[in-house]
Amino acid sequence: MIYTRFLSFVLLLSTSVVFAQQPATSAETITQALEQKKTLAETSLVKHIAFENIGPTVMSGRVVDLDVNPENPTEFYVGYASGGVWHTVNNGTTFTPVLDNSNTQNVGDIAVDWKNQTIWVGTGENNSSRSSYAGIGILKSTDNGKTWKNMGLTDSHHIGRILINPNNSDEVVVGVTGHLYSPNQERGIYKTIDGGKTWSQTLFVDNMSGIIDVQTNPNNFNLMFASSWTKDRKAWNFDGSGNNSAIYKSTDAGNTWTKVSTEDSGFPTGNGVGRIGLAVYNDNVIYAVHDSQFRRPSEDHKETSNSLTKEDFKSMTSETFLALDDKKLNEYLKTNGFQEKYRAENVKQMVRSGNVKPIDLAKYIEDANSMLFDTPVIGTEVYKSIDGGKTWKKTHDDYLDDIYYSYGYYFGHIYVAPDNPNHIYIYGVPIVKSKDGGKTFTSISAENVHADHHALWINPKNTNHLINGNDGGVNITYDDGENWIKNNSPSVGQFYAINVDNEKPYNVYGGLQDNGVWVGAHNASEDKSWHQSGHYPWKSIMGGDGMQIQIDSRNHNVVYTGYQFGNYYRLNLETEEDKYIQPKHELGENPYRFNWQTPILLSPHNQDILYLGGNKLMRSMNQGDDWTAISDDLTNGGKKGNVAYGTLSSISESPFQFGLIYTGSDDGLVYVTKNAGGNWTNISNTLPKDLWVSRVIASQHKKERVYVTLNGYRWDDFKVYVYKSDNYGQTWKDISANIPVSPVNVIKEDPENENILYLGTDNGAYVSINQGQSWESFSKGLPNVAVHDIVIQSEAKDLLIGTHGRSIYKTDISELQLMNPKLMSNALTLFKVNDIRYSSRWGSSWGKWYDVYEPEIEVAFYTHTSEEKTVKILSEKGTLLNKMKVNADKGFNYTHYDLTLTEKSRKTLLKENTSVEIEKARNDKYYLPKGVYTIQIDDKKTNFEIK
């Protein structure tokens, strides 16, 4: 989620566009795709090209649930929204991922049967954010995550809660939230009494209302309360309340349910009822936190103010406007961010001439950041029942402001201490506690705790001991929130976009969900050594939800980046100067519409030229100081709703020609201009309609070539849409080929080899070495996680993948880039082995307490068949010095040689070269001396040197 100063909604213009929604992808299709992906991974030509996670970790990612060992609270599991499940046995000092062997990293809820060491994971985040990814049902592991079994509910998409009967581990109750963007039947309450072999749906509300929370009396599993939630999310609008949002009660362990939030109960009913979270103290005392979407009553009186507001201009006549005091008008214009050219004298002249009306001064500021405070909902409310849910009463007299900020759909949790019914906690921005049953609240946030909170565990044996899960990871307190410990070692960053510069070592930049923009060296050590120095190797350079990054190739200190809805800055990282550069529309025009992730691009032809996409394409010729719209609206015109829509989502300029520019929009349009915006042509008429253009990419290898990927995630349409054109988009070729069903986020050309394409989906990465005719699973070391961005550092020949849940991965593609049809047809290709510098430290250590330093070189080869190979190491004169057996697979293979010699080969080498000495190292091994050596596999040879 996001900090309050950045929170916003947008009300867009209504249009008559008809949306041709694709049907939601079926659970059967998704299951088949997962099996297809598994098979692809086993047969992939690149299955041995390994990815390395380079972090960062300190900012962590969104936690959705915690499960703590009640007998040993130093052991617990943490579920991350899109980063899997992690296990600690040392109070969060270190964590181990345990969901990596499953088909997803998307988590809604976790539950652990500690008696039997069984983990249940409800997949699919239980929030309803724009990046709350769907799951694949409910998973179960009996071996701490080594293996996982899918126990069903595969069409649930999002699971809100799992309850295990402490006295019968086979009895499990699950609250299913259901699809996020479409109606479905598999939602409500499900129960199993045979450990998940079979399920019964014991509560179904309707196909748009799911169960967001289920809670039980810790001492009476028969007593349960559940909350249903009616919501309707679209790409352009989110309605998070409805008539069927309610509270239900069960007295038979979830077999039957009775609605208790009736009109006579005292709990709100009707269309304004939003998300509800529950906490059960005992059979009688129950709490509910409610995101009330009912409007606040009009104030009986308004504070007297001499200041102008935008409401004043909505009904003001021109005569009244012209009579306004200039000082008063200028105060309004300056306060609301009007451009310098719009001051009282100039604006009055515009009104006199009829070019502008007074209402335009209200419309000018009604952009993507203005509508939040125009919807004065009641917001956070806490209700309490002391009669087992029959009646409810609000615990507080005043409004609980500054907790949800109109984003209650993102929070909705309440907790009660197990030893005191008056000690409660509610979660939002920030975390607040009450010691008087909800009458008054105090914040227990801290400077080292992220502001957005989602999960809490209260130690029943010491209720001052809390474990907190938030958008920034895990925090622990032993004094009820007075002080917190930070536990962020898992690499679970949720990146939207990444980029690299050309420094040595080169730096990696990335924008994260609710954790800003960070930069760090690609080879920075991701360990605890920074605790000593006090300097984490990555640095935060922007707050809010971090967005796209462009780096000036002439000076890497000049960086363009920002936060959501087009709020971009030009930064100078050396001088720490920054300038806000968001383009402003002209007075009298409708405000520009900016996507949540607004696209920006520095021109490859001139690094002073910056492009930025609203609903029009903006261009600055002077690094963002001034802007000109070089297009009309390149979208379908927007759609009425509370989410920014009808916006550009991707920009690309051809490296072959300045002004050959492509744009893609979130409502399915792709345009091209060949004359820097002089004329634009819609080239998407033959593409599927209304889908999100996740990427449009002008080729680096052929001027006429362009690639487009479309994404149907916001329709719950998970089909793969990938297209290529060799004639500027006049015609398109589908190159999705054999990619398993999963929405596509990014496509990238290899800068050296035009036949190689890289692709990222919501469930992993792929590579094609034949222009998209077929695709290979690209997954060694990379879990089944959403890939949002891909960049290539050309000089280093590194491919970097920005994931939305597991931070950033890197791999060397130098061998891959060499592949062509000829090499692929060869029986074997042996690649160049890197030289290595000799060290007298080989085989030794700094002391008896340290690890021995042992060198190695990597031997890479491509083979046309799967068979055992012998890797031979030869002296400069061709004498065999060592050999290794390798079980090679068809495709790329990698093995490592530790530069050791046998006693026999040492003697041979000494005879060949009497001037060298080869003494036994401290680890009782012999190592090759300086010289030139040969690696041989079959009849292929390559040399390397020890310098």
PDB file of C-alpha atoms in Angstrom, residues 613-804:
ATOM      1  CA  GLY A 613       2.839   9.108 -21.029  1.00  0.00           C
ATOM      2  CA  GLY A 614      -0.426  10.412 -19.617  1.00  0.00           C
ATOM      3  CA  ASN A 615      -3.433   9.908 -21.849  1.00  0.00           C
ATOM      4  CA  LYS A 616      -1.368  11.924 -24.326  1.00  0.00           C
ATOM      5  CA  LEU A 617       2.334  11.520 -25.037  1.00  0.00           C
ATOM      6  CA  MET A 618       4.357  14.338 -23.501  1.00  0.00           C
ATOM      7  CA  ARG A 619       7.829  15.357 -24.637  1.00  0.00           C
ATOM      8  CA  SER A 620      10.393  17.534 -22.946  1.00  0.00           C
ATOM      9  CA  MET A 621      13.400  18.822 -24.860  1.00  0.00           C
ATOM     10  CA  ASN A 622      15.147  20.052 -21.703  1.00  0.00           C
ATOM     11  CA  GLN A 623      15.218  17.234 -19.156  1.00  0.00           C
ATOM     12  CA  GLY A 624      11.660  17.689 -17.943  1.00  0.00           C
ATOM     13  CA  ASP A 625      11.734  21.438 -17.319  1.00  0.00           C
ATOM     14  CA  ASP A 626       9.110  22.112 -19.990  1.00  0.00           C
ATOM     15  CA  TRP A 627       6.619  19.833 -21.684  1.00  0.00           C
ATOM     16  CA  THR A 628       4.656  19.671 -24.911  1.00  0.00           C
ATOM     17  CA  ALA A 629       1.912  17.195 -25.735  1.00  0.00           C
ATOM     18  CA  ILE A 630       2.904  15.674 -29.088  1.00  0.00           C
ATOM     19  CA  SER A 631      -0.314  13.711 -29.536  1.00  0.00           C
ATOM     20  CA  ASP A 632      -4.015  13.841 -28.971  1.00  0.00           C
ATOM     21  CA  ASP A 633      -5.549  11.303 -26.615  1.00  0.00           C
ATOM     22  CA  LEU A 634      -3.978   7.925 -27.492  1.00  0.00           C
ATOM     23  CA  THR A 635      -6.495   5.938 -25.429  1.00  0.00           C
ATOM     24  CA  ASN A 636     -10.204   5.192 -25.659  1.00  0.00           C
ATOM     25  CA  GLY A 637     -10.851   8.345 -23.649  1.00  0.00           C
ATOM     26  CA  GLY A 638     -11.107   7.063 -20.107  1.00  0.00           C
ATOM     27  CA  LYS A 639     -14.002   5.560 -18.217  1.00  0.00           C
ATOM     28  CA  LYS A 640     -15.912   6.788 -15.210  1.00  0.00           C
ATOM     29  CA  GLY A 641     -14.559   5.242 -12.019  1.00  0.00           C
ATOM     30  CA  ASN A 642     -12.262   5.731  -9.047  1.00  0.00           C
ATOM     31  CA  VAL A 643      -9.118   4.192 -10.574  1.00  0.00           C
ATOM     32  CA  ALA A 644      -6.926   5.971 -13.122  1.00  0.00           C
ATOM     33  CA  TYR A 645      -7.778   4.463 -16.525  1.00  0.00           C
ATOM     34  CA  GLY A 646      -7.548   5.392 -20.157  1.00  0.00           C
ATOM     35  CA  THR A 647      -3.829   6.064 -19.783  1.00  0.00           C
ATOM     36  CA  LEU A 648      -0.615   5.185 -21.592  1.00  0.00           C
ATOM     37  CA  SER A 649       1.164   2.176 -20.143  1.00  0.00           C
ATOM     38  CA  SER A 650       4.210   1.766 -22.420  1.00  0.00           C
ATOM     39  CA  ILE A 651       6.460   3.927 -24.639  1.00  0.00           C
ATOM     40  CA  SER A 652       9.239   2.926 -27.022  1.00  0.00           C
ATOM     41  CA  GLU A 653      11.342   4.908 -29.499  1.00  0.00           C
ATOM     42  CA  SER A 654      13.244   3.188 -32.279  1.00  0.00           C
ATOM     43  CA  PRO A 655      17.041   3.443 -31.997  1.00  0.00           C
ATOM     44  CA  PHE A 656      17.129   3.658 -35.807  1.00  0.00           C
ATOM     45  CA  GLN A 657      15.162   6.897 -36.174  1.00  0.00           C
ATOM     46  CA  PHE A 658      14.393   9.820 -33.905  1.00  0.00           C
ATOM     47  CA  GLY A 659      10.649  10.316 -33.676  1.00  0.00           C
ATOM     48  CA  LEU A 660       9.700   6.743 -34.628  1.00  0.00           C
ATOM     49  CA  ILE A 661       7.692   6.179 -31.465  1.00  0.00           C
ATOM     50  CA  TYR A 662       5.213   3.563 -30.289  1.00  0.00           C
ATOM     51  CA  THR A 663       2.753   3.859 -27.409  1.00  0.00           C
ATOM     52  CA  GLY A 664       0.496   1.329 -25.701  1.00  0.00           C
ATOM     53  CA  SER A 665      -2.448   2.066 -23.427  1.00  0.00           C
ATOM     54  CA  ASP A 666      -4.129   0.320 -20.528  1.00  0.00           C
ATOM     55  CA  ASP A 667      -7.302  -0.033 -22.595  1.00  0.00           C
ATOM     56  CA  GLY A 668      -5.748  -1.905 -25.496  1.00  0.00           C
ATOM     57  CA  LEU A 669      -4.605   0.684 -28.045  1.00  0.00           C
ATOM     58  CA  VAL A 670      -1.219   0.726 -29.779  1.00  0.00           C
ATOM     59  CA  TYR A 671      -0.182   3.775 -31.810  1.00  0.00           C
ATOM     60  CA  VAL A 672       2.833   4.659 -33.928  1.00  0.00           C
ATOM     61  CA  THR A 673       4.230   7.946 -35.185  1.00  0.00           C
ATOM     62  CA  LYS A 674       7.058   8.158 -37.703  1.00  0.00           C
ATOM     63  CA  ASN A 675       7.474  11.921 -37.502  1.00  0.00           C
ATOM     64  CA  ALA A 676       7.872  12.714 -33.798  1.00  0.00           C
ATOM     65  CA  GLY A 677       4.163  13.115 -33.184  1.00  0.00           C
ATOM     66  CA  GLY A 678       3.179  14.904 -36.368  1.00  0.00           C
ATOM     67  CA  ASN A 679       0.837  12.053 -37.255  1.00  0.00           C
ATOM     68  CA  TRP A 680      -0.288   9.017 -35.309  1.00  0.00           C
ATOM     69  CA  THR A 681      -1.691   5.720 -36.597  1.00  0.00           C
ATOM     70  CA  ASN A 682      -3.668   3.179 -34.583  1.00  0.00           C
ATOM     71  CA  ILE A 683      -2.000  -0.188 -35.270  1.00  0.00           C
ATOM     72  CA  SER A 684      -4.006  -2.293 -32.803  1.00  0.00           C
ATOM     73  CA  ASN A 685      -7.216  -2.827 -34.768  1.00  0.00           C
ATOM     74  CA  THR A 686      -6.446  -6.493 -35.449  1.00  0.00           C
ATOM     75  CA  LEU A 687      -5.200  -7.234 -31.914  1.00  0.00           C
ATOM     76  CA  PRO A 688      -7.489  -8.529 -29.130  1.00  0.00           C
ATOM     77  CA  LYS A 689      -9.553  -5.677 -27.717  1.00  0.00           C
ATOM     78  CA  ASP A 690      -9.558  -3.864 -24.385  1.00  0.00           C
ATOM     79  CA  LEU A 691      -6.528  -5.598 -22.872  1.00  0.00           C
ATOM     80  CA  TRP A 692      -3.726  -3.854 -20.998  1.00  0.00           C
ATOM     81  CA  VAL A 693      -0.718  -3.160 -23.250  1.00  0.00           C
ATOM     82  CA  SER A 694       1.998  -4.308 -20.887  1.00  0.00           C
ATOM     83  CA  ARG A 695       4.820  -3.605 -23.377  1.00  0.00           C
ATOM     84  CA  VAL A 696       5.410  -2.155 -26.800  1.00  0.00           C
ATOM     85  CA  ILE A 697       9.053  -2.506 -27.879  1.00  0.00           C
ATOM     86  CA  ALA A 698      10.720  -1.080 -30.986  1.00  0.00           C
ATOM     87  CA  SER A 699      13.332  -3.509 -32.273  1.00  0.00           C
ATOM     88  CA  GLN A 700      17.049  -2.812 -31.902  1.00  0.00           C
ATOM     89  CA  HIS A 701      17.818  -5.003 -34.914  1.00  0.00           C
ATOM     90  CA  LYS A 702      15.313  -4.105 -37.606  1.00  0.00           C
ATOM     91  CA  LYS A 703      13.774  -0.683 -38.089  1.00  0.00           C
ATOM     92  CA  GLU A 704      10.380  -2.008 -39.174  1.00  0.00           C
ATOM     93  CA  ARG A 705      10.095  -4.523 -36.328  1.00  0.00           C
ATOM     94  CA  VAL A 706       8.030  -4.013 -33.172  1.00  0.00           C
ATOM     95  CA  TYR A 707       6.808  -6.281 -30.384  1.00  0.00           C
ATOM     96  CA  VAL A 708       3.650  -6.007 -28.275  1.00  0.00           C
ATOM     97  CA  THR A 709       2.483  -7.905 -25.219  1.00  0.00           C
ATOM     98  CA  LEU A 710      -1.054  -7.648 -23.868  1.00  0.00           C
ATOM     99  CA  ASN A 711      -2.229  -8.551 -20.377  1.00  0.00           C
ATOM    100  CA  GLY A 712      -5.725  -9.694 -19.415  1.00  0.00           C
ATOM    101  CA  TYR A 713      -5.073  -9.989 -15.666  1.00  0.00           C
ATOM    102  CA  ARG A 714      -7.642  -7.282 -14.880  1.00  0.00           C
ATOM    103  CA  TRP A 715     -10.322  -9.416 -16.511  1.00  0.00           C
ATOM    104  CA  ASP A 716      -9.105 -12.639 -14.791  1.00  0.00           C
ATOM    105  CA  ASP A 717      -8.103 -13.589 -18.333  1.00  0.00           C
ATOM    106  CA  PHE A 718      -4.724 -15.310 -18.025  1.00  0.00           C
ATOM    107  CA  LYS A 719      -4.127 -16.119 -21.694  1.00  0.00           C
ATOM    108  CA  VAL A 720      -0.743 -15.363 -23.260  1.00  0.00           C
ATOM    109  CA  TYR A 721      -0.780 -12.475 -25.740  1.00  0.00           C
ATOM    110  CA  VAL A 722       2.554 -11.866 -27.531  1.00  0.00           C
ATOM    111  CA  TYR A 723       2.876 -10.345 -31.015  1.00  0.00           C
ATOM    112  CA  LYS A 724       5.542  -9.325 -33.501  1.00  0.00           C
ATOM    113  CA  SER A 725       5.326  -7.119 -36.570  1.00  0.00           C
ATOM    114  CA  ASP A 726       7.949  -6.578 -39.266  1.00  0.00           C
ATOM    115  CA  ASN A 727       6.080  -3.719 -40.946  1.00  0.00           C
ATOM    116  CA  TYR A 728       5.562  -1.065 -38.244  1.00  0.00           C
ATOM    117  CA  GLY A 729       2.467  -2.821 -36.899  1.00  0.00           C
ATOM    118  CA  GLN A 730       0.483  -2.960 -40.139  1.00  0.00           C
ATOM    119  CA  THR A 731       0.169  -6.716 -39.604  1.00  0.00           C
ATOM    120  CA  TRP A 732       0.881  -8.841 -36.548  1.00  0.00           C
ATOM    121  CA  LYS A 733       2.112 -12.362 -35.950  1.00  0.00           C
ATOM    122  CA  ASP A 734       1.205 -14.267 -32.800  1.00  0.00           C
ATOM    123  CA  ILE A 735       4.463 -15.532 -31.244  1.00  0.00           C
ATOM    124  CA  SER A 736       3.055 -16.864 -27.971  1.00  0.00           C
ATOM    125  CA  ALA A 737       3.739 -20.400 -29.273  1.00  0.00           C
ATOM    126  CA  ASN A 738       4.127 -22.882 -26.388  1.00  0.00           C
ATOM    127  CA  ILE A 739       4.136 -20.467 -23.406  1.00  0.00           C
ATOM    128  CA  PRO A 740       1.863 -21.861 -20.651  1.00  0.00           C
ATOM    129  CA  VAL A 741      -1.146 -19.762 -19.685  1.00  0.00           C
ATOM    130  CA  SER A 742      -0.092 -16.791 -17.544  1.00  0.00           C
ATOM    131  CA  PRO A 743      -0.511 -13.024 -18.097  1.00  0.00           C
ATOM    132  CA  VAL A 744       2.489 -11.428 -19.818  1.00  0.00           C
ATOM    133  CA  ASN A 745       4.175  -8.378 -18.287  1.00  0.00           C
ATOM    134  CA  VAL A 746       7.316  -7.799 -20.339  1.00  0.00           C
ATOM    135  CA  ILE A 747       9.181  -8.768 -23.490  1.00  0.00           C
ATOM    136  CA  LYS A 748      12.787  -7.837 -24.213  1.00  0.00           C
ATOM    137  CA  GLU A 749      15.049  -8.281 -27.243  1.00  0.00           C
ATOM    138  CA  ASP A 750      18.606  -9.440 -26.790  1.00  0.00           C
ATOM    139  CA  PRO A 751      20.848  -6.500 -27.794  1.00  0.00           C
ATOM    140  CA  GLU A 752      23.366  -8.719 -29.639  1.00  0.00           C
ATOM    141  CA  ASN A 753      21.352 -11.583 -31.096  1.00  0.00           C
ATOM    142  CA  GLU A 754      18.117 -10.695 -32.859  1.00  0.00           C
ATOM    143  CA  ASN A 755      16.845 -14.264 -32.619  1.00  0.00           C
ATOM    144  CA  ILE A 756      16.785 -14.195 -28.824  1.00  0.00           C
ATOM    145  CA  LEU A 757      13.783 -12.838 -26.930  1.00  0.00           C
ATOM    146  CA  TYR A 758      13.156 -12.783 -23.183  1.00  0.00           C
ATOM    147  CA  LEU A 759       9.698 -12.748 -21.653  1.00  0.00           C
ATOM    148  CA  GLY A 760       8.256 -12.346 -18.154  1.00  0.00           C
ATOM    149  CA  THR A 761       4.840 -13.517 -16.988  1.00  0.00           C
ATOM    150  CA  ASP A 762       2.920 -13.570 -13.728  1.00  0.00           C
ATOM    151  CA  ASN A 763       4.410 -17.020 -13.184  1.00  0.00           C
ATOM    152  CA  GLY A 764       8.021 -16.995 -14.315  1.00  0.00           C
ATOM    153  CA  ALA A 765      10.338 -16.213 -17.230  1.00  0.00           C
ATOM    154  CA  TYR A 766      10.934 -17.645 -20.705  1.00  0.00           C
ATOM    155  CA  VAL A 767      13.467 -17.276 -23.496  1.00  0.00           C
ATOM    156  CA  SER A 768      13.194 -17.911 -27.228  1.00  0.00           C
ATOM    157  CA  ILE A 769      16.247 -18.473 -29.417  1.00  0.00           C
ATOM    158  CA  ASN A 770      14.260 -18.480 -32.661  1.00  0.00           C
ATOM    159  CA  GLN A 771      12.294 -15.224 -32.726  1.00  0.00           C
ATOM    160  CA  GLY A 772       9.352 -16.608 -30.793  1.00  0.00           C
ATOM    161  CA  GLN A 773       8.735 -19.755 -32.808  1.00  0.00           C
ATOM    162  CA  SER A 774       9.172 -21.659 -29.532  1.00  0.00           C
ATOM    163  CA  TRP A 775       9.992 -20.775 -25.945  1.00  0.00           C
ATOM    164  CA  GLU A 776      12.152 -22.337 -23.255  1.00  0.00           C
ATOM    165  CA  SER A 777      11.420 -22.218 -19.531  1.00  0.00           C
ATOM    166  CA  PHE A 778      14.034 -19.990 -17.879  1.00  0.00           C
ATOM    167  CA  SER A 779      13.797 -21.098 -14.272  1.00  0.00           C
ATOM    168  CA  LYS A 780      16.922 -22.458 -12.576  1.00  0.00           C
ATOM    169  CA  GLY A 781      17.097 -20.711  -9.221  1.00  0.00           C
ATOM    170  CA  LEU A 782      13.995 -18.650 -10.093  1.00  0.00           C
ATOM    171  CA  PRO A 783      10.781 -19.656  -8.290  1.00  0.00           C
ATOM    172  CA  ASN A 784       7.313 -19.442  -9.829  1.00  0.00           C
ATOM    173  CA  VAL A 785       6.961 -15.729  -9.188  1.00  0.00           C
ATOM    174  CA  ALA A 786       5.589 -12.738 -11.107  1.00  0.00           C
ATOM    175  CA  VAL A 787       8.207 -11.175 -13.397  1.00  0.00           C
ATOM    176  CA  HIS A 788       7.482  -7.483 -13.927  1.00  0.00           C
ATOM    177  CA  ASP A 789      10.573  -6.241 -15.715  1.00  0.00           C
ATOM    178  CA  ILE A 790      13.658  -7.435 -17.595  1.00  0.00           C
ATOM    179  CA  VAL A 791      16.791  -5.417 -18.403  1.00  0.00           C
ATOM    180  CA  ILE A 792      20.139  -6.320 -19.938  1.00  0.00           C
ATOM    181  CA  GLN A 793      23.476  -4.782 -19.040  1.00  0.00           C
ATOM    182  CA  SER A 794      25.085  -5.107 -22.463  1.00  0.00           C
ATOM    183  CA  GLU A 795      28.736  -4.717 -21.521  1.00  0.00           C
ATOM    184  CA  ALA A 796      28.557  -7.159 -18.605  1.00  0.00           C
ATOM    185  CA  LYS A 797      26.280  -9.491 -20.598  1.00  0.00           C
ATOM    186  CA  ASP A 798      24.011  -9.810 -17.597  1.00  0.00           C
ATOM    187  CA  LEU A 799      20.279 -10.373 -17.745  1.00  0.00           C
ATOM    188  CA  LEU A 800      18.403  -8.961 -14.751  1.00  0.00           C
ATOM    189  CA  ILE A 801      14.867  -9.867 -13.797  1.00  0.00           C
ATOM    190  CA  GLY A 802      12.728  -7.683 -11.546  1.00  0.00           C
ATOM    191  CA  THR A 803      10.159  -9.828  -9.765  1.00  0.00           C
ATOM    192  CA  HIS A 804       7.086  -8.722  -7.860  1.00  0.00           C
TER     193      HIS A 804
END
